[in-house]
Amino acid sequence: SQKIEQNSEALNIQEGKTATLTCNYTNYSPAYLQWYRQDPGRGPVFLLLIRENEKEKRKERLKVTFDTTLKQSLFHITASQPADSATYLCAPRNTGGFKTIFGAGTRLFVKA
Amino acid sequence: DTEVTQTPKHLVMGMTNKKSLKCEQHMGHRAMYWYKQKAKKPPELMFVYSYEKLSINESVPSRFSPECPNSSLLNLHLHALQPEDSALYLCASSQDTGTPNQPQHFGDGTRLSIL
């Protein structure tokens, strides 16, 4: 069955450092992979999308990589700030079909 | 503020009550979704509407009844819920369902508690 795995443990880092979050998937051949941010008590907010033929995508302090051979996406936040503290969800998407299935998410804490 | 508005923000109901959750978007999106999210878990898809027609029902119990009166509105009618149905119910919309690279826009959810 299809499986999406994200770091189950919370990630604690110091302000100013780079946070790296991992998303691994199995029994999946996604054409796209989306990353969302969710704050407590709020709905997820879309951050970035990367296509299977793109190795890397950047947006301001965010960078996403997509390795279809390793079946893995990495999500980086450079120069992290306490305001970056949230849960980050990955969501691989196949071409066609209506469903988005989310990974369990990684909780990030950035300490000042 | 999100572009998808959900009401009410909180709802407490007994197991015999009937209530409805409402969701509204004015972005011209033609796909709308209901998700259920338990604490420390990811959102789980319940229903998908595409062009106001139900496209996906993820084997959701019949005590949850979705309705899409028009392209901007999505309702979730609740009846005879169980305590395990207590969760955050999220509504989302996207441009349509045929382009998987389109992001979903989420509301902030209704926190539902069943007594």
XYZ file of N, CA and C in Angstrom:
681
model
N 0.845 -1.190 0.000
C 0.000 0.000 0.000
C 0.887 1.248 0.000
N 0.288 2.360 -0.442
C 1.042 3.611 -0.489
C 1.349 4.105 0.914
N 2.570 4.596 1.089
C 2.991 5.035 2.407
C 3.816 6.308 2.276
N 3.565 7.261 3.182
C 4.335 8.507 3.234
C 4.910 8.618 4.639
N 6.213 8.818 4.728
C 6.849 8.900 6.046
C 7.562 10.229 6.210
N 7.293 10.893 7.321
C 8.024 12.093 7.689
C 8.616 11.866 9.075
N 9.658 12.652 9.421
C 10.286 12.491 10.734
C 9.185 12.513 11.797
N 9.045 11.425 12.527
C 7.978 11.376 13.538
C 8.345 12.179 14.773
N 9.650 12.321 15.013
C 10.081 13.090 16.170
C 10.059 14.569 15.822
N 9.817 15.399 16.825
C 9.883 16.846 16.611
C 11.331 17.243 16.354
N 11.492 18.296 15.568
C 12.818 18.799 15.234
C 13.028 20.109 15.980
N 14.063 20.142 16.811
C 14.388 21.348 17.586
C 15.681 21.931 17.053
N 15.645 23.198 16.637
C 16.881 23.819 16.155
C 16.987 25.235 16.705
N 18.191 25.759 16.617
C 18.471 27.107 17.097
C 18.174 28.116 15.988
N 17.694 29.259 16.397
C 17.447 30.343 15.442
C 18.690 30.616 14.614
N 18.478 30.834 13.323
C 19.587 31.137 12.420
C 20.141 29.917 11.705
N 19.860 28.727 12.248
C 20.340 27.496 11.605
C 19.385 27.078 10.483
N 19.834 26.106 9.688
C 18.991 25.557 8.625
C 18.246 24.325 9.141
N 16.941 24.328 8.962
C 16.118 23.163 9.313
C 15.940 22.307 8.069
N 16.107 20.997 8.209
C 15.913 20.078 7.091
C 14.903 19.016 7.488
N 13.810 18.954 6.741
C 12.746 18.001 7.004
C 12.695 16.995 5.853
N 12.369 15.746 6.187
C 12.415 14.665 5.213
C 11.025 14.099 4.948
N 10.776 13.766 3.696
C 9.537 13.102 3.302
C 9.915 11.928 2.405
N 9.649 10.720 2.864
C 9.905 9.513 2.077
C 8.580 8.867 1.701
N 8.521 8.296 0.511
C 7.278 7.653 0.091
C 7.591 6.297 -0.552
N 6.644 5.385 -0.422
C 6.790 4.055 -1.017
C 5.507 3.681 -1.737
N 5.657 2.831 -2.750
C 4.518 2.389 -3.581
C 3.778 3.576 -4.174
N 4.559 4.528 -4.643
C 4.025 5.789 -5.138
C 4.903 6.227 -6.296
N 4.336 6.832 -7.274
C 5.120 7.473 -8.328
C 4.540 8.852 -8.568
N 4.752 9.755 -7.628
C 4.112 11.070 -7.738
C 4.700 11.903 -8.862
N 3.812 12.617 -9.533
C 4.258 13.562 -10.549
C 4.569 14.914 -9.913
N 4.004 15.136 -8.727
C 4.186 16.399 -8.016
C 4.310 16.099 -6.530
N 4.920 17.021 -5.833
C 4.972 16.893 -4.384
C 4.772 18.284 -3.802
N 3.813 18.384 -2.901
C 3.495 19.672 -2.284
C 3.927 19.670 -0.822
N 4.297 20.839 -0.338
C 4.590 21.034 1.083
C 3.641 22.090 1.647
N 3.118 21.791 2.845
C 2.203 22.683 3.546
C 2.733 22.941 4.950
N 2.325 24.073 5.480
C 2.624 24.424 6.870
C 1.307 24.469 7.626
N 1.304 23.920 8.855
C 0.101 24.005 9.676
C 0.466 24.477 11.081
N -0.183 25.552 11.496
C -0.044 26.060 12.856
C -1.156 25.486 13.719
N -0.924 25.373 15.045
C -1.945 24.776 15.925
C -3.287 25.489 15.780
N -4.357 24.697 15.609
C -5.694 25.252 15.521
C -6.011 25.937 14.200
N -5.131 25.822 13.214
C -5.355 26.452 11.909
C -5.337 25.392 10.816
N -5.844 25.751 9.648
C -5.757 24.838 8.521
C -4.385 24.897 7.874
N -4.019 23.854 7.111
C -2.732 23.877 6.413
C -2.676 25.012 5.391
N -1.461 25.529 5.198
C -1.222 26.585 4.221
C -0.192 26.081 3.215
N -0.520 26.186 1.930
C 0.384 25.730 0.872
C 1.647 26.578 0.849
N 2.812 25.886 0.710
C 4.090 26.581 0.644
C 4.734 26.457 -0.732
N 4.970 25.232 -1.159
C 5.737 25.001 -2.388
C 5.268 23.730 -3.071
N 5.419 23.709 -4.392
C 5.175 22.500 -5.169
C 6.402 22.244 -6.022
N 6.786 20.979 -6.151
C 7.903 20.608 -7.021
C 7.437 19.479 -7.924
N 7.832 19.545 -9.189
C 7.453 18.543 -10.171
C 8.515 17.450 -10.233
N 8.146 16.294 -10.764
C 9.063 15.148 -10.777
C 10.290 15.418 -11.635
N 10.179 16.315 -12.611
C 11.333 16.598 -13.465
C 12.160 17.781 -12.957
N 11.820 18.266 -11.777
C 12.591 19.351 -11.145
C 13.391 18.768 -10.002
N 14.645 19.125 -9.940
C 15.491 18.624 -8.848
C 15.322 19.486 -7.602
N 15.088 20.774 -7.827
C 15.114 21.726 -6.724
C 14.185 22.890 -7.027
N 13.570 23.428 -5.964
C 12.710 24.594 -6.096
C 12.970 25.488 -4.905
N 13.022 26.807 -5.159
C 13.294 27.739 -4.061
C 12.221 28.822 -3.999
N 11.977 29.275 -2.781
C 11.082 30.416 -2.557
C 11.548 31.099 -1.289
N 12.170 32.253 -1.457
C 12.693 33.024 -0.326
C 13.625 32.131 0.499
N 13.339 31.890 1.776
C 14.235 31.067 2.602
C 13.947 29.574 2.502
N 13.017 29.192 1.667
C 12.616 27.798 1.545
C 13.262 27.156 0.322
N 13.636 25.883 0.478
C 14.151 25.120 -0.653
C 13.625 23.694 -0.549
N 13.150 23.173 -1.667
C 12.650 21.802 -1.710
C 13.432 21.050 -2.769
N 13.809 19.814 -2.455
C 14.412 18.921 -3.449
C 13.520 17.698 -3.609
N 13.652 17.049 -4.775
C 12.789 15.912 -5.103
C 13.649 14.880 -5.817
N 13.879 13.748 -5.179
C 14.709 12.696 -5.763
C 13.808 11.491 -6.013
N 13.426 11.284 -7.270
C 12.484 10.203 -7.584
C 13.162 8.833 -7.513
N 14.498 8.816 -7.569
C 15.206 7.540 -7.430
C 15.193 7.093 -5.978
N 15.488 8.025 -5.075
C 15.461 7.719 -3.645
C 14.044 7.723 -3.093
N 13.093 8.224 -3.872
C 11.702 8.394 -3.427
C 11.670 9.266 -2.166
N 12.259 10.440 -2.315
C 12.415 11.303 -1.159
C 12.368 12.769 -1.574
N 11.767 13.586 -0.689
C 11.832 15.033 -0.827
C 12.404 15.602 0.462
N 13.288 16.592 0.314
C 13.825 17.304 1.466
C 13.322 18.745 1.417
N 12.980 19.259 2.595
C 12.453 20.617 2.724
C 13.391 21.359 3.662
N 13.982 22.441 3.162
C 14.953 23.195 3.936
C 14.416 24.587 4.241
N 14.630 25.031 5.478
C 14.360 26.433 5.843
C 15.690 27.004 6.294
N 16.222 27.958 5.542
C 17.493 28.561 5.923
C 17.234 29.763 6.836
N 18.252 30.113 7.628
C 18.158 31.246 8.557
C 16.839 31.178 9.336
N 16.613 30.031 9.970
C 15.317 29.797 10.611
C 15.037 30.816 11.718
N 13.742 31.063 11.915
C 13.272 32.026 12.906
C 12.236 31.360 13.797
N 12.056 31.847 15.025
C 11.007 31.265 15.885
C 9.642 31.229 15.202
N 9.355 32.193 14.336
C 8.071 32.219 13.628
C 7.918 31.060 12.645
N 9.004 30.354 12.361
C 8.928 29.180 11.483
C 8.430 27.944 12.228
N 8.310 28.042 13.539
C 7.837 26.914 14.344
C 6.417 26.555 13.937
N 6.235 25.314 13.516
C 4.936 24.840 13.014
C 5.091 23.370 12.663
N 4.020 22.768 12.195
C 4.078 21.413 11.633
C 4.108 21.523 10.115
N 4.993 20.765 9.492
C 5.155 20.805 8.043
C 4.733 19.460 7.462
N 3.815 19.526 6.505
C 3.214 18.333 5.906
C 3.655 18.207 4.456
N 4.028 17.003 4.049
C 4.286 16.781 2.624
C 3.110 16.014 2.029
N 2.892 16.216 0.734
C 1.747 15.604 0.065
C 2.137 15.269 -1.369
N 2.564 14.014 -1.609
C 2.843 13.604 -2.987
C 1.541 13.485 -3.769
N 1.560 13.863 -5.044
C 0.363 13.779 -5.866
C 0.685 13.051 -7.156
N -0.172 12.079 -7.495
C -0.060 11.438 -8.799
C -0.727 12.304 -9.852
N -0.389 12.065 -11.092
C -1.102 12.729 -12.188
C -2.492 12.135 -12.283
N -3.490 12.978 -12.385
C -4.850 12.477 -12.435
C -5.346 12.117 -11.048
N -6.634 11.922 -10.923
C -7.188 11.603 -9.609
C -7.407 12.855 -8.795
N -8.261 12.734 -7.815
C -8.687 13.896 -7.060
C -8.081 13.939 -5.658
N -7.322 12.926 -5.292
C -6.969 12.790 -3.883
C -5.607 13.372 -3.573
N -5.531 14.056 -2.432
C -4.249 14.434 -1.841
C -4.138 13.698 -0.525
N -3.067 12.929 -0.380
C -2.823 12.222 0.874
C -1.622 12.871 1.539
N -1.787 13.237 2.799
C -0.749 13.945 3.530
C 0.095 12.992 4.360
N 1.383 13.312 4.465
C 2.211 12.653 5.449
C 1.796 13.110 6.844
N 2.321 12.404 7.851
C 1.924 12.692 9.231
C 2.434 14.039 9.712
N 3.429 14.601 9.025
C 3.945 15.917 9.396
C 5.111 15.831 10.359
N 5.943 16.849 10.300
C 7.050 17.007 11.250
C 6.846 18.312 11.993
N 6.911 18.229 13.326
C 6.764 19.422 14.152
C 8.140 20.061 14.305
N 8.252 21.321 13.924
C 9.511 22.060 14.004
C 9.413 23.105 15.101
N 10.418 23.127 15.964
C 10.530 24.163 16.999
C 11.843 24.908 16.765
N 11.764 26.210 16.601
C 12.955 27.044 16.438
C 13.107 27.887 17.693
N 14.244 27.698 18.380
C 14.470 28.417 19.648
C 15.242 29.703 19.401
N 14.818 30.753 20.082
C 15.504 32.046 19.961
C 16.834 32.018 20.705
N -5.895 36.030 7.650
C -7.247 35.528 7.320
C -7.178 34.612 6.104
N -7.930 33.508 6.171
C -7.930 32.587 5.042
C -9.020 32.996 4.059
N -8.892 32.494 2.820
C -9.871 32.808 1.790
C -11.013 31.804 1.802
N -10.885 30.770 2.603
C -11.941 29.793 2.782
C -12.479 29.988 4.195
N -13.767 30.265 4.298
C -14.370 30.595 5.581
C -15.219 29.437 6.073
N -14.962 29.022 7.291
C -15.743 27.929 7.862
C -16.486 28.421 9.110
N -17.726 27.990 9.236
C -18.517 28.294 10.432
C -19.283 27.049 10.874
N -19.497 26.896 12.186
C -18.901 27.689 13.249
C -17.438 27.298 13.481
N -16.736 28.039 14.297
C -15.352 27.681 14.623
C -15.320 26.543 15.631
N -16.286 26.539 16.531
C -16.382 25.483 17.535
C -17.825 25.002 17.583
N -17.996 23.698 17.831
C -19.345 23.135 17.937
C -19.306 21.992 18.937
N -20.199 22.060 19.912
C -20.370 20.975 20.870
C -21.787 20.451 20.677
N -21.901 19.162 20.481
C -23.233 18.596 20.270
C -23.366 17.227 20.916
N -24.606 16.903 21.234
C -24.890 15.590 21.780
C -25.039 14.580 20.662
N -25.047 13.320 21.030
C -25.082 12.261 20.035
C -26.408 12.193 19.275
N -27.439 12.810 19.822
C -28.729 12.748 19.130
C -29.032 14.010 18.327
N -28.150 14.994 18.410
C -28.407 16.265 17.728
C -28.190 16.170 16.231
N -28.772 17.161 15.533
C -28.472 17.364 14.106
C -27.899 18.764 13.965
N -26.775 18.861 13.324
C -26.133 20.162 13.088
C -25.505 20.155 11.702
N -25.074 21.346 11.258
C -24.401 21.453 9.961
C -23.165 22.319 10.070
N -22.127 21.922 9.348
C -20.929 22.741 9.194
C -21.004 23.410 7.834
N -20.533 24.665 7.801
C -20.603 25.406 6.540
C -19.221 25.863 6.101
N -19.054 25.950 4.794
C -17.791 26.363 4.189
C -18.111 27.225 2.971
N -17.355 28.307 2.820
C -17.601 29.220 1.713
C -16.281 29.700 1.134
N -16.221 29.763 -0.187
C -15.037 30.335 -0.858
C -15.505 31.170 -2.041
N -14.788 32.246 -2.305
C -15.133 33.132 -3.423
C -13.945 33.315 -4.344
N -13.166 32.249 -4.524
C -12.006 32.313 -5.415
C -12.327 31.743 -6.792
N -13.583 31.329 -6.996
C -13.960 30.740 -8.277
C -13.480 29.305 -8.436
N -13.101 28.689 -7.317
C -12.629 27.307 -7.391
C -13.799 26.366 -7.655
N -13.522 25.294 -8.414
C -14.599 24.370 -8.765
C -14.465 23.034 -8.061
N -13.454 22.879 -7.229
C -13.293 21.655 -6.437
C -13.306 22.037 -4.963
N -14.057 21.276 -4.176
C -14.125 21.531 -2.741
C -14.053 20.211 -1.993
N -13.476 20.273 -0.802
C -13.109 19.061 -0.071
C -13.519 19.188 1.404
N -13.836 18.055 2.003
C -13.951 17.943 3.461
C -12.879 16.980 3.944
N -12.174 17.407 5.006
C -11.183 16.569 5.675
C -11.539 16.487 7.156
N -11.110 15.381 7.767
C -11.205 15.214 9.212
C -9.783 15.115 9.742
N -9.501 15.839 10.846
C -8.161 15.784 11.410
C -8.236 15.559 12.915
N -7.659 14.464 13.353
C -7.523 14.181 14.782
C -6.198 14.775 15.261
N -6.087 14.925 16.582
C -4.897 15.554 17.162
C -3.621 14.811 16.760
N -2.623 15.570 16.339
C -1.303 15.057 15.966
C -1.343 14.061 14.811
N -2.380 14.150 14.003
C -2.500 13.321 12.798
C -2.671 14.226 11.589
N -2.399 13.718 10.384
C -2.617 14.557 9.196
C -4.097 14.620 8.846
N -4.478 15.598 8.033
C -5.868 15.632 7.551
C -6.173 14.369 6.742
N -7.350 13.820 6.951
C -7.802 12.633 6.198
C -8.982 13.031 5.329
N -8.870 12.709 4.050
C -9.918 13.090 3.104
C -11.221 12.352 3.399
N -12.323 13.118 3.350
C -13.649 12.514 3.523
C -14.418 12.545 2.195
N -14.581 13.745 1.647
C -15.378 13.926 0.437
C -14.686 14.916 -0.497
N -14.934 14.716 -1.810
C -14.493 15.664 -2.825
C -15.677 15.996 -3.721
N -15.895 17.282 -3.940
C -16.876 17.744 -4.913
C -16.130 18.392 -6.071
N -16.538 18.023 -7.281
C -15.971 18.623 -8.473
C -17.116 19.174 -9.302
N -17.090 20.456 -9.567
C -18.175 21.109 -10.300
C -19.533 20.757 -9.698
N -19.589 20.849 -8.376
C -20.802 20.679 -7.580
C -21.345 19.254 -7.571
N -20.572 18.310 -8.075
C -20.989 16.911 -8.027
C -20.035 16.142 -7.112
N -20.592 15.231 -6.331
C -19.771 14.427 -5.443
C -18.909 13.478 -6.274
N -17.599 13.601 -6.148
C -16.669 12.771 -6.918
C -16.056 11.661 -6.086
N -15.820 11.935 -4.834
C -15.198 10.941 -3.958
C -15.895 10.942 -2.604
N -16.234 9.752 -2.140
C -16.684 9.520 -0.765
C -15.761 8.438 -0.236
N -14.923 8.807 0.719
C -13.925 7.866 1.219
C -14.529 6.914 2.254
N -15.625 6.274 1.874
C -16.279 5.298 2.767
C -16.614 5.929 4.110
N -17.132 7.139 4.048
C -17.496 7.862 5.270
C -18.858 7.372 5.756
N -19.032 7.174 7.069
C -20.338 6.723 7.584
C -21.461 7.677 7.195
N -22.651 7.138 7.037
C -23.788 7.926 6.540
C -24.258 8.975 7.540
N -23.749 8.951 8.759
C -24.113 10.012 9.707
C -23.482 11.359 9.305
N -22.559 11.319 8.340
C -22.007 12.525 7.732
C -22.605 12.635 6.332
N -23.252 13.760 6.037
C -23.899 13.926 4.747
C -23.460 15.243 4.119
N -22.672 15.189 3.029
C -22.213 16.424 2.416
C -23.251 16.978 1.447
N -23.110 18.285 1.206
C -24.003 18.949 0.253
C -23.251 20.113 -0.360
N -23.410 20.307 -1.667
C -22.772 21.432 -2.356
C -23.862 22.218 -3.080
N -24.495 23.193 -2.414
C -25.631 23.913 -3.014
C -25.245 24.729 -4.250
N -24.024 25.268 -4.257
C -23.530 25.978 -5.439
C -22.009 25.967 -5.408
N -21.407 26.584 -6.385
C -19.952 26.451 -6.538
C -19.168 27.118 -5.423
N -19.818 27.958 -4.610
C -19.099 28.660 -3.550
C -19.316 28.063 -2.172
N -20.303 27.199 -2.051
C -20.712 26.715 -0.740
C -20.592 25.208 -0.608
N -20.201 24.785 0.581
C -20.121 23.363 0.883
C -20.615 23.183 2.315
N -21.526 22.242 2.486
C -22.047 21.957 3.815
C -21.710 20.521 4.204
N -21.666 20.294 5.506
C -21.534 18.931 6.013
C -22.585 18.772 7.106
N -23.596 17.950 6.814
C -24.690 17.729 7.749
C -24.332 16.562 8.663
N -24.580 16.786 9.962
C -24.166 15.823 10.975
C -25.394 15.309 11.724
N -25.446 14.010 11.932
C -26.595 13.442 12.651
C -26.165 12.162 13.352
N -26.532 12.072 14.642
C -26.263 10.860 15.429
C -24.777 10.521 15.432
N -23.952 11.526 15.716
C -22.506 11.291 15.734
C -22.089 10.549 16.994
N -20.897 9.984 16.920
C -20.316 9.226 18.012
C -19.168 10.028 18.643
N -18.804 9.746 19.885
C -17.693 10.480 20.514
C -16.405 10.434 19.701
N -16.165 9.345 18.990
C -14.925 9.246 18.184
C -14.940 10.158 16.962
N -16.083 10.775 16.700
C -16.161 11.741 15.598
C -15.652 13.117 16.010
N -15.343 13.291 17.272
C -14.774 14.560 17.744
C -13.436 14.783 17.049
N -13.284 15.938 16.403
C -12.084 16.213 15.602
C -12.173 17.633 15.064
N -11.140 18.025 14.338
C -11.149 19.278 13.575
C -11.592 18.937 12.153
N -12.646 19.585 11.681
C -13.140 19.345 10.321
C -12.716 20.511 9.444
N -11.947 20.172 8.432
C -11.368 21.175 7.542
C -12.039 21.131 6.179
N -12.294 22.315 5.666
C -12.786 22.456 4.300
C -11.638 23.021 3.461
N -11.551 22.608 2.221
C -10.526 23.126 1.313
C -11.124 23.300 -0.072
N -10.474 24.132 -0.867
C -10.888 24.282 -2.261
C -9.646 24.345 -3.139
N -9.820 24.001 -4.402
C -8.755 24.154 -5.387
C -9.390 24.514 -6.714
N -8.559 24.969 -7.631
C -9.070 25.471 -8.901
C -9.992 24.440 -9.551
N -9.496 23.237 -9.669
C -10.333 22.122 -10.086
C -9.622 20.849 -9.674
N -10.148 19.720 -10.025
C -9.538 18.457 -9.604
C -8.697 17.836 -10.715
N -8.790 18.386 -11.932
C -8.104 17.774 -13.056
C -6.641 18.143 -13.173
N -6.198 19.122 -12.382
C -4.801 19.552 -12.448
C -4.179 19.347 -11.079
N -3.449 18.249 -10.882
C -2.924 17.907 -9.548
C -1.847 18.851 -9.048
N -1.355 19.751 -9.904
C -0.358 20.674 -9.407
C -0.982 21.897 -8.743
N -2.303 21.947 -8.704
C -2.959 23.081 -8.058
C -2.986 22.881 -6.552
N -2.574 23.900 -5.777
C -2.617 23.747 -4.325
C -4.047 23.803 -3.800
N -4.225 23.272 -2.628
C -5.510 23.388 -1.946
C -5.434 24.542 -0.944
N -6.538 25.265 -0.860
C -6.655 26.365 0.089
C -7.592 25.896 1.200
N -7.085 25.924 2.416
C -7.838 25.412 3.548
C -8.449 26.534 4.382
N -9.615 26.235 4.958
C -10.147 27.068 6.021
C -9.489 26.680 7.335
N -9.842 27.387 8.393
C -9.256 27.093 9.700
C -10.029 26.039 10.481
N -11.076 25.513 9.877
C -11.727 24.355 10.464
C -12.806 24.658 11.480
N -13.590 23.631 11.754
C -14.556 23.634 12.854
C -14.092 22.591 13.846
N -13.895 23.012 15.078
C -13.510 22.080 16.152
C -14.801 21.479 16.696
N -15.016 20.199 16.470
C -16.257 19.516 16.841
C -16.032 18.608 18.040
N -16.879 18.755 19.031
C -16.826 17.893 20.215
C -18.181 17.226 20.389
N -18.167 15.903 20.501
C -19.400 15.125 20.675
C -19.459 14.646 22.117
N -20.542 15.027 22.782
C -20.684 14.645 24.193
C -21.418 13.317 24.330
